[in-house]
Coordinates of C-alpha atoms in Angstrom, one line a residue:
M25 CA 96.1 128.3 34.0
I26 CA 96.5 128.2 37.9
N27 CA 94.1 125.3 38.0
H28 CA 96.1 123.5 35.2
I29 CA 99.2 123.7 37.1
K30 CA 97.8 122.5 40.2
Y31 CA 96.3 119.6 38.5
Q32 CA 99.7 118.8 36.9
N33 CA 101.5 118.9 40.3
Q34 CA 98.9 116.6 41.7
Q35 CA 99.4 114.2 38.8
L36 CA 103.2 114.2 39.4
K37 CA 102.8 113.3 42.9
A38 CA 100.3 110.5 42.1
K39 CA 103.2 109.2 39.7
M40 CA 106.0 109.6 42.1
G41 CA 104.3 108.3 45.2
T42 CA 103.5 110.6 48.2
G43 CA 105.6 109.9 51.2
K44 CA 103.9 109.3 54.7
I45 CA 105.0 108.4 58.0
I46 CA 102.7 106.3 60.3
V47 CA 103.6 105.7 63.9
A48 CA 101.8 102.7 65.3
G49 CA 101.5 101.2 68.6
I50 CA 101.6 97.3 68.3
G51 CA 100.2 96.5 71.7
P52 CA 102.2 94.5 74.4
G53 CA 103.4 91.7 72.4
S54 CA 100.5 89.3 71.1
E55 CA 99.2 89.5 67.6
S56 CA 95.5 89.3 69.0
D57 CA 96.1 92.6 70.9
I58 CA 97.2 94.6 67.6
T59 CA 94.3 96.9 66.5
P60 CA 93.0 96.3 62.9
A61 CA 94.2 99.8 61.8
V62 CA 97.6 98.8 63.0
L63 CA 97.4 95.6 61.2
S64 CA 96.3 97.2 58.0
A65 CA 98.9 100.0 58.1
I66 CA 101.7 97.4 58.6
R67 CA 100.6 95.0 55.8
Q68 CA 100.5 98.1 53.5
S69 CA 103.9 99.6 54.4
D70 CA 106.8 99.9 52.0
V71 CA 109.1 100.4 55.1
I72 CA 109.0 99.2 58.6
V73 CA 111.1 100.8 61.3
G74 CA 111.5 99.9 65.0
Y75 CA 113.5 98.3 67.8
K76 CA 114.7 94.9 66.5
Y77 CA 113.1 93.0 69.4
Y78 CA 109.7 94.3 68.4
F79 CA 109.8 92.7 64.8
R80 CA 109.3 89.2 66.4
F81 CA 105.6 90.3 67.1
I82 CA 104.8 91.4 63.7
E83 CA 106.9 89.2 61.2
K84 CA 103.9 87.2 60.0
I85 CA 102.1 90.4 58.9
I86 CA 104.8 92.2 57.0
H87 CA 104.4 91.7 53.4
P88 CA 107.4 90.2 51.7
G89 CA 108.5 93.2 49.7
A90 CA 108.8 95.6 52.5
I91 CA 112.1 97.0 53.8
C92 CA 112.6 96.3 57.7
I93 CA 114.8 98.9 59.3
D94 CA 115.6 97.4 62.8
S95 CA 118.0 98.9 65.6
G96 CA 119.0 98.3 69.1
M97 CA 117.9 100.0 72.2
K98 CA 118.5 103.9 72.6
R99 CA 118.7 104.4 68.8
E100 CA 115.2 106.1 68.5
K101 CA 116.6 109.1 66.8
T102 CA 118.3 107.1 64.2
R103 CA 115.1 105.3 63.7
A104 CA 113.4 108.6 63.3
E105 CA 116.0 109.9 60.7
E106 CA 115.5 106.6 58.7
A107 CA 111.6 107.0 58.7
Y108 CA 112.1 110.7 57.2
N109 CA 114.8 109.5 54.7
Y110 CA 112.3 106.8 53.2
A111 CA 109.4 109.0 53.2
A112 CA 111.1 111.7 51.4
E113 CA 111.7 109.3 48.9
G114 CA 107.8 108.9 48.5
K115 CA 107.5 105.6 50.5
V116 CA 104.9 105.0 53.2
V117 CA 106.9 104.1 56.4
T118 CA 105.6 102.5 59.8
V119 CA 107.5 103.3 62.7
I120 CA 106.4 100.8 65.5
S121 CA 106.5 101.2 69.1
S122 CA 105.3 98.7 71.8
G123 CA 102.1 99.3 73.6
D124 CA 100.8 102.8 72.6
A125 CA 103.3 104.7 70.4
G126 CA 102.4 108.0 72.3
I127 CA 103.0 106.5 75.6
Y128 CA 106.8 106.5 76.2
G129 CA 106.9 105.7 72.3
M130 CA 108.1 107.0 69.1
A131 CA 105.3 109.4 68.3
P132 CA 106.6 112.8 70.1
L133 CA 109.9 112.2 68.6
I134 CA 108.4 111.8 65.2
Y135 CA 106.6 115.2 65.7
E136 CA 109.7 116.8 67.3
M137 CA 112.0 115.9 64.2
Q138 CA 109.1 117.2 61.8
R139 CA 109.5 120.6 63.7
E140 CA 113.2 120.5 63.5
K141 CA 113.4 119.6 59.9
G142 CA 110.5 122.0 58.8
S143 CA 109.2 118.9 56.9
N144 CA 105.7 118.8 55.7
I145 CA 105.6 115.1 55.3
P146 CA 102.3 113.8 56.5
I147 CA 102.2 111.9 59.8
E148 CA 99.5 109.7 61.1
V149 CA 99.6 108.2 64.8
L150 CA 97.6 105.0 65.3
P151 CA 96.9 103.9 68.9
G152 CA 97.8 100.8 70.5
I153 CA 96.9 98.9 73.7
S154 CA 99.4 100.0 76.3
A155 CA 101.2 97.8 78.5
F156 CA 99.6 99.1 81.6
Q157 CA 96.0 98.4 80.1
K158 CA 97.0 94.9 79.2
A159 CA 98.4 94.2 82.7
A160 CA 95.3 95.8 84.2
S161 CA 93.1 93.4 82.4
L162 CA 95.0 90.5 83.6
L163 CA 94.9 91.9 87.3
G164 CA 91.3 92.2 87.2
A165 CA 89.9 95.8 87.3
P166 CA 92.4 97.8 89.2
V167 CA 92.1 101.2 87.1
G168 CA 88.5 102.0 87.9
H169 CA 89.1 105.7 89.0
D170 CA 91.8 108.3 88.4
F171 CA 95.2 107.0 87.7
C172 CA 98.5 108.2 86.7
V173 CA 101.4 106.4 84.7
L174 CA 105.1 106.9 85.9
S175 CA 108.4 105.8 84.3
L176 CA 111.3 105.2 86.7
S177 CA 113.9 105.5 84.0
D178 CA 116.0 108.5 84.6
L179 CA 117.7 108.4 81.4
M180 CA 115.8 111.4 80.0
T181 CA 114.2 112.7 83.2
P182 CA 116.1 113.9 86.5
W183 CA 115.6 111.6 89.4
E184 CA 114.7 114.8 91.4
L185 CA 111.7 115.4 89.3
I186 CA 110.6 111.6 89.2
E187 CA 110.7 111.7 92.8
K188 CA 108.3 114.7 93.1
R189 CA 105.8 113.0 90.8
I190 CA 105.9 109.8 92.9
K191 CA 105.1 111.9 96.0
A192 CA 102.5 113.6 94.2
A193 CA 100.8 110.5 93.0
A194 CA 101.0 108.8 96.4
M195 CA 99.5 111.9 98.1
A196 CA 96.7 112.4 95.7
D197 CA 95.6 108.7 95.9
F198 CA 95.9 108.0 92.3
I199 CA 96.1 104.5 91.1
T200 CA 99.6 104.3 89.8
A201 CA 101.3 102.3 87.1
I202 CA 104.9 102.1 87.0
Y203 CA 107.1 101.6 83.6
N204 CA 110.7 100.9 83.5
P205 CA 110.7 99.7 87.3
K206 CA 114.3 98.2 87.1
S207 CA 117.2 97.7 84.9
E208 CA 120.7 96.1 85.3
G209 CA 122.2 99.4 86.5
R210 CA 119.0 100.8 88.0
Y211 CA 117.9 98.9 91.1
W212 CA 117.3 101.3 94.0
Q213 CA 114.6 103.6 92.5
L214 CA 111.8 101.2 93.0
Y215 CA 112.7 100.6 96.8
R216 CA 112.5 104.3 97.0
L217 CA 109.2 104.4 95.3
I218 CA 107.7 102.0 97.8
E219 CA 109.2 103.8 100.7
L220 CA 107.4 106.9 99.5
F221 CA 104.1 105.2 98.9
L222 CA 104.3 103.6 102.4
Q223 CA 104.4 107.2 103.9
E224 CA 101.0 107.9 102.2
R225 CA 99.2 104.7 101.6
D226 CA 97.8 101.6 103.9
P227 CA 100.5 99.0 104.1
Q228 CA 97.6 96.6 102.9
T229 CA 97.0 98.5 99.5
P230 CA 96.9 95.8 96.8
V231 CA 99.7 95.9 94.3
G232 CA 99.8 93.9 91.0
F233 CA 102.7 93.3 88.7
V234 CA 102.7 91.6 85.4
R235 CA 105.8 90.4 83.6
Q236 CA 105.8 90.2 79.8
A237 CA 102.2 90.9 79.6
G238 CA 100.4 89.4 76.6
R239 CA 103.6 87.4 75.7
E240 CA 104.4 83.6 76.3
E241 CA 106.5 84.3 79.3
Q242 CA 103.7 86.0 81.1
E243 CA 103.6 86.1 84.8
V244 CA 100.9 87.7 86.9
T245 CA 101.2 88.4 90.7
I246 CA 99.2 90.1 93.4
T247 CA 100.4 91.3 96.9
T248 CA 100.4 94.2 99.1
L249 CA 102.5 97.4 99.4
A250 CA 103.8 96.0 102.5
D251 CA 104.8 92.7 101.1
F252 CA 105.9 93.8 97.6
D253 CA 109.4 92.4 97.0
P254 CA 111.1 94.7 94.2
E255 CA 113.6 91.7 93.3
Q256 CA 110.7 90.0 91.7
V257 CA 110.5 92.6 89.0
D258 CA 112.3 93.4 85.9
M259 CA 112.5 95.9 83.1
F260 CA 109.7 93.9 81.4
T261 CA 107.4 94.2 84.4
V262 CA 104.5 96.8 84.7
I263 CA 103.3 97.4 88.4
L264 CA 100.0 98.7 89.3
I265 CA 99.5 100.2 92.8
G266 CA 95.8 100.5 93.8
N267 CA 94.4 103.6 95.6
S268 CA 92.6 103.8 99.2
Q269 CA 89.6 102.2 97.7
T270 CA 91.0 99.3 95.9
Y271 CA 90.6 95.6 97.3
R272 CA 91.2 92.1 96.5
F273 CA 88.5 89.8 95.5
D274 CA 88.7 86.2 94.0
N275 CA 92.5 86.9 93.4
K276 CA 91.9 90.0 91.4
M277 CA 92.5 93.8 92.0
I278 CA 89.2 95.8 92.0
T279 CA 89.0 99.5 92.2
P280 CA 85.4 101.0 92.6
R281 CA 84.3 103.6 90.1
G282 CA 83.5 105.9 93.2
Y283 CA 84.6 106.5 96.5
Y284 CA 81.5 106.3 98.3
G285 CA 78.6 103.7 98.5
E286 CA 80.3 100.8 97.0
I287 CA 80.2 97.3 98.1
K288 CA 83.5 95.9 99.4
M289 CA 84.2 92.2 100.0
G290 CA 80.5 91.8 100.5
K291 CA 80.2 94.4 103.2
A292 CA 79.0 97.9 102.9
E293 CA 81.6 100.5 102.1
T294 CA 82.3 103.6 104.4
G295 CA 80.1 106.5 104.0
I296 CA 81.0 109.9 103.0
G297 CA 81.4 111.2 106.4
Q298 CA 83.6 108.5 107.8
D299 CA 85.6 108.3 104.6
I300 CA 86.5 112.1 105.0
M301 CA 87.2 111.3 108.7
I302 CA 89.6 108.5 107.7
R303 CA 91.3 110.6 105.3
S304 CA 91.7 113.5 107.6
F305 CA 93.1 111.3 110.5
R306 CA 95.8 110.0 108.0
T307 CA 96.7 113.6 107.1
I308 CA 96.8 114.8 110.7
E309 CA 99.1 111.8 111.8
K310 CA 101.7 112.6 109.0
E311 CA 101.7 116.1 110.4
L312 CA 102.3 115.3 114.1
K313 CA 105.7 116.4 115.5
N314 CA 105.9 113.2 117.6
R315 CA 104.1 110.1 116.0
D316 CA 105.9 107.7 118.3
I317 CA 103.4 107.8 121.1
P318 CA 101.2 105.1 122.6
L319 CA 98.1 104.2 120.3
D320 CA 95.6 105.2 122.8
K321 CA 97.2 108.4 123.4
K322 CA 97.5 109.2 119.9
W323 CA 93.9 108.2 119.1
A324 CA 92.6 110.6 121.6
L325 CA 95.0 113.3 120.2
L326 CA 93.7 112.9 116.5
H327 CA 90.3 113.3 117.6
A328 CA 91.2 116.6 119.3
I329 CA 93.1 118.0 116.5
H330 CA 90.3 116.9 114.0
T331 CA 87.8 118.6 116.0
T332 CA 89.8 121.7 116.6
A333 CA 92.3 122.0 113.7
D334 CA 94.8 123.0 116.4
F335 CA 98.0 121.2 116.4
D336 CA 98.7 123.0 119.6
M337 CA 96.8 120.0 121.2
E338 CA 100.1 118.2 121.0
N339 CA 101.5 120.3 123.6
I340 CA 98.5 120.7 125.8
L341 CA 96.6 117.7 125.8
R342 CA 97.7 115.5 128.8
I343 CA 96.5 112.0 128.9
D344 CA 97.3 109.6 131.7
D345 CA 99.0 106.3 130.8
N346 CA 96.5 103.8 129.5
A347 CA 93.7 106.3 130.4
V348 CA 91.8 105.8 127.0
A349 CA 92.3 102.1 126.7
S350 CA 91.1 101.3 130.3
L351 CA 88.1 103.5 130.1
Y352 CA 87.1 101.9 126.8
D353 CA 87.4 98.4 128.6
R354 CA 85.3 99.5 131.3
L355 CA 82.5 101.3 129.4
N356 CA 82.5 98.4 126.9
S357 CA 82.4 95.7 129.6
G358 CA 79.5 97.2 131.4
A359 CA 81.4 98.2 134.6
V360 CA 80.4 101.8 133.9
R361 CA 77.0 102.5 132.3
T362 CA 77.0 106.4 132.7
I363 CA 78.4 109.4 131.2
I364 CA 77.9 112.8 133.2
T365 CA 78.5 116.0 131.3
D366 CA 78.6 119.6 132.8
V367 CA 76.5 121.2 130.0
T368 CA 74.0 119.9 127.5
M369 CA 76.1 120.8 124.6
A370 CA 78.9 118.3 125.4
A371 CA 76.3 115.7 125.8
S372 CA 74.8 116.4 122.4
G373 CA 78.2 115.8 120.8
I374 CA 78.6 112.3 121.8
R375 CA 77.9 109.8 119.3
K376 CA 74.4 108.4 119.6
G377 CA 75.1 105.2 117.7
A378 CA 78.3 104.4 120.0
L379 CA 76.1 104.9 123.0
Q380 CA 73.5 102.4 121.7
R381 CA 76.1 100.1 120.7
M382 CA 77.6 100.0 124.0
G383 CA 74.3 100.4 126.1
L384 CA 75.4 103.6 127.7
E385 CA 73.5 106.8 129.0
V386 CA 74.5 110.2 128.9
K387 CA 73.1 112.6 131.7
C388 CA 73.3 116.3 132.3
Y389 CA 71.7 117.8 135.3
L390 CA 72.1 121.4 134.3
Q391 CA 68.2 121.6 133.4
D392 CA 67.0 119.4 136.3
E393 CA 64.6 121.1 138.7
K394 CA 66.6 119.9 141.7
T395 CA 69.6 121.6 140.3
V396 CA 67.8 124.9 139.7
A397 CA 66.6 124.6 143.3
L398 CA 69.9 123.7 145.0
A399 CA 71.8 126.4 143.0
T400 CA 69.3 129.1 144.4
E401 CA 69.4 127.6 147.9
K402 CA 73.3 127.2 148.1
G403 CA 74.2 130.3 146.2
I404 CA 76.4 128.3 143.7
T405 CA 76.4 128.0 140.0
R406 CA 73.9 125.8 138.3
T407 CA 76.9 123.7 136.9
Q408 CA 78.3 123.1 140.3
A409 CA 74.8 122.2 141.6
G410 CA 74.3 119.9 138.6
I411 CA 77.5 118.0 139.5
R412 CA 76.7 117.9 143.2
I413 CA 73.3 116.0 142.3
A414 CA 74.8 113.9 139.6
V415 CA 77.5 112.7 142.0
G416 CA 74.7 111.7 144.6
E417 CA 73.0 109.4 142.0
H418 CA 76.1 108.4 139.9
P419 CA 79.2 108.7 141.8
D420 CA 81.3 106.3 139.6
A421 CA 80.2 107.7 136.4
L422 CA 82.7 108.8 133.5
F423 CA 82.7 112.7 134.3
V424 CA 83.1 115.1 131.2
F425 CA 83.7 118.9 131.3
G426 CA 83.6 121.1 128.4
N427 CA 82.4 124.6 129.6
A428 CA 82.4 125.2 133.4
P429 CA 85.5 125.2 135.5
T430 CA 83.3 125.5 138.8
A431 CA 81.7 122.4 138.0
L432 CA 85.2 120.5 137.6
M433 CA 86.3 122.2 140.8
E434 CA 83.1 121.0 142.6
L435 CA 83.8 117.5 141.4
C436 CA 87.4 117.8 142.9
D437 CA 86.1 118.8 146.3
L438 CA 83.4 115.8 146.2
I439 CA 86.4 113.3 145.6
R440 CA 88.4 114.8 148.3
K441 CA 85.6 114.5 150.7
G442 CA 84.9 110.7 149.6
K443 CA 81.6 111.3 148.0
A444 CA 82.8 110.9 144.2
T445 CA 84.7 108.0 143.0
P446 CA 84.7 108.6 139.3
A447 CA 85.7 106.0 136.6
G448 CA 87.5 108.8 134.8
I449 CA 87.7 112.4 134.2
I450 CA 87.6 114.3 130.9
A451 CA 88.8 118.1 131.8
A452 CA 88.2 120.5 128.9
P453 CA 86.5 123.7 130.6
V454 CA 87.3 126.9 128.3
G455 CA 87.6 130.3 129.4
F456 CA 89.7 132.8 131.4
V457 CA 88.5 132.6 134.9
H458 CA 89.4 129.7 137.3
V459 CA 90.1 127.6 134.1
Q460 CA 93.7 126.7 134.6
E461 CA 93.2 126.2 138.4
S462 CA 90.3 123.9 138.0
K463 CA 92.6 121.6 135.6
H464 CA 95.4 121.7 138.2
M465 CA 93.1 120.7 141.0
V466 CA 92.1 117.4 139.2
K467 CA 95.9 116.2 138.6
P468 CA 96.7 115.0 142.1
F469 CA 94.1 112.2 141.8
T470 CA 96.4 109.9 140.2
S471 CA 94.3 106.6 140.6
I472 CA 91.6 108.2 138.3
P473 CA 92.1 108.1 134.5
K474 CA 92.4 111.7 133.1
L475 CA 92.3 113.5 129.9
I476 CA 93.1 117.1 130.5
V477 CA 93.4 120.0 128.0
E478 CA 95.9 122.2 129.7
G479 CA 95.6 126.2 130.2
R480 CA 92.6 128.1 128.9
K481 CA 91.7 126.1 125.8
G482 CA 88.8 123.6 125.8
G483 CA 85.2 123.6 124.9
S484 CA 82.0 121.3 124.8
N485 CA 83.0 120.0 121.2
L486 CA 86.6 119.0 122.4
A487 CA 85.3 117.2 125.6
A488 CA 82.7 115.4 123.3
T489 CA 85.2 114.5 120.7
L490 CA 87.7 113.0 123.5
V491 CA 84.6 110.9 124.8
N492 CA 84.1 109.6 121.2
S493 CA 87.6 108.5 121.0
I494 CA 87.1 106.3 124.1
L495 CA 83.9 104.8 122.6
C496 CA 85.5 103.7 119.5
Y497 CA 88.9 103.0 120.6
N498 CA 88.8 99.5 119.3
D499 CA 89.0 101.2 115.7
A500 CA 92.2 102.8 116.6
I501 CA 94.5 99.8 115.5
N502 CA 93.4 100.3 112.1
L503 CA 93.1 104.3 112.2
K504 CA 89.6 104.0 111.0
P505 CA 87.5 106.7 112.9
G506 CA 83.8 107.8 112.4
R507 CA 82.1 104.1 112.6
D508 CA 79.2 106.0 114.3
V509 CA 79.1 109.1 112.1

């Protein structure tokens, strides 16, 4: 008996027709970009509901007997109500959205209304090609890695929340697609977005934007974050901002699938170590209390903080004016060929690739037989003795101290006696006895370029990284450290 009633109900539904709502994305605007599933749904629908502008893209597909319900902008809820009314009458209704119906489209609203009404009308969502996907294909291959999509429209989302999302996208190095960048009454938000991105991204980051993607009026433009002009876009434009790996090639935007080992513009991409170092330096620079300092001082400071993770370096790293730049010039030109360190650990931290590239030699006399003999004979420390012998052989070297204050004091004494004429001094001994005094002793030599770590802090690793900052100073202009890592 129960089965008989169930059969009768099924027959009644078949006779009356079963209502259904299909939510379909019709793509960005070209019939060739509409999926076969969506084409089939539109052709077989009793009712088509949508924003009136979109009907121009599907008018050739709609069968003559179909009812078309069109309305203006901001009438989404009205369109959803119409869809439910016709579906309740047993009609198959297709609600159209441009692009993909689930991305800033009608699909969420249709489901929300089903919940609100307690309706059991079947819903089917058919995906479409989103405007950012179409724009990306026209720009080349900009969405090759993690990406996000943001809308700058604050009609349904508070601007404070939109701004948080912009900052997060910029900081996380997402490729970022921008919908609704401007309208007649909304113009400043895009300027603010660019301002926020420039705080996190290289000004030369590629930016592409496409107006009327897939339509007759289509316009494609590629520029950079620094040169991007918000006045060139309107509400029909989709913008794509590349990530730190995105580059231009043959007037296209390309984003590699991975961060490492890719080929960029015919040159080998940075390695893992250098890439991490580059991103670390950018992070450190953003967190500096004072970013408005000369480039060569900033370059050495960034190296010091990167090595120590100590932002107190801003307060205690004292660098003579033009010291880093002038020392780089002398080492790179061959005027100075030797770097002397107080201990072997400082020597080992200086990058071998940079030394080979510039034809430099690093020497430490701590283990030299002559040093041991002199220390025993004179009753002085081996580091003192090592500096005394080093000055005898290389009086005009770059002298680097990362451990022994007595060695630095020895050099100061030899300078005063006219026996040493250092090209420069890096004074970073560490400890509690004579450390601060040794650093004060070197300050009066105003004609010698100096990098001094004030107070008790220092160390061989810090001394070495300050040398490395000098050896790669020509990379400072692009803030691209770690070439020899």
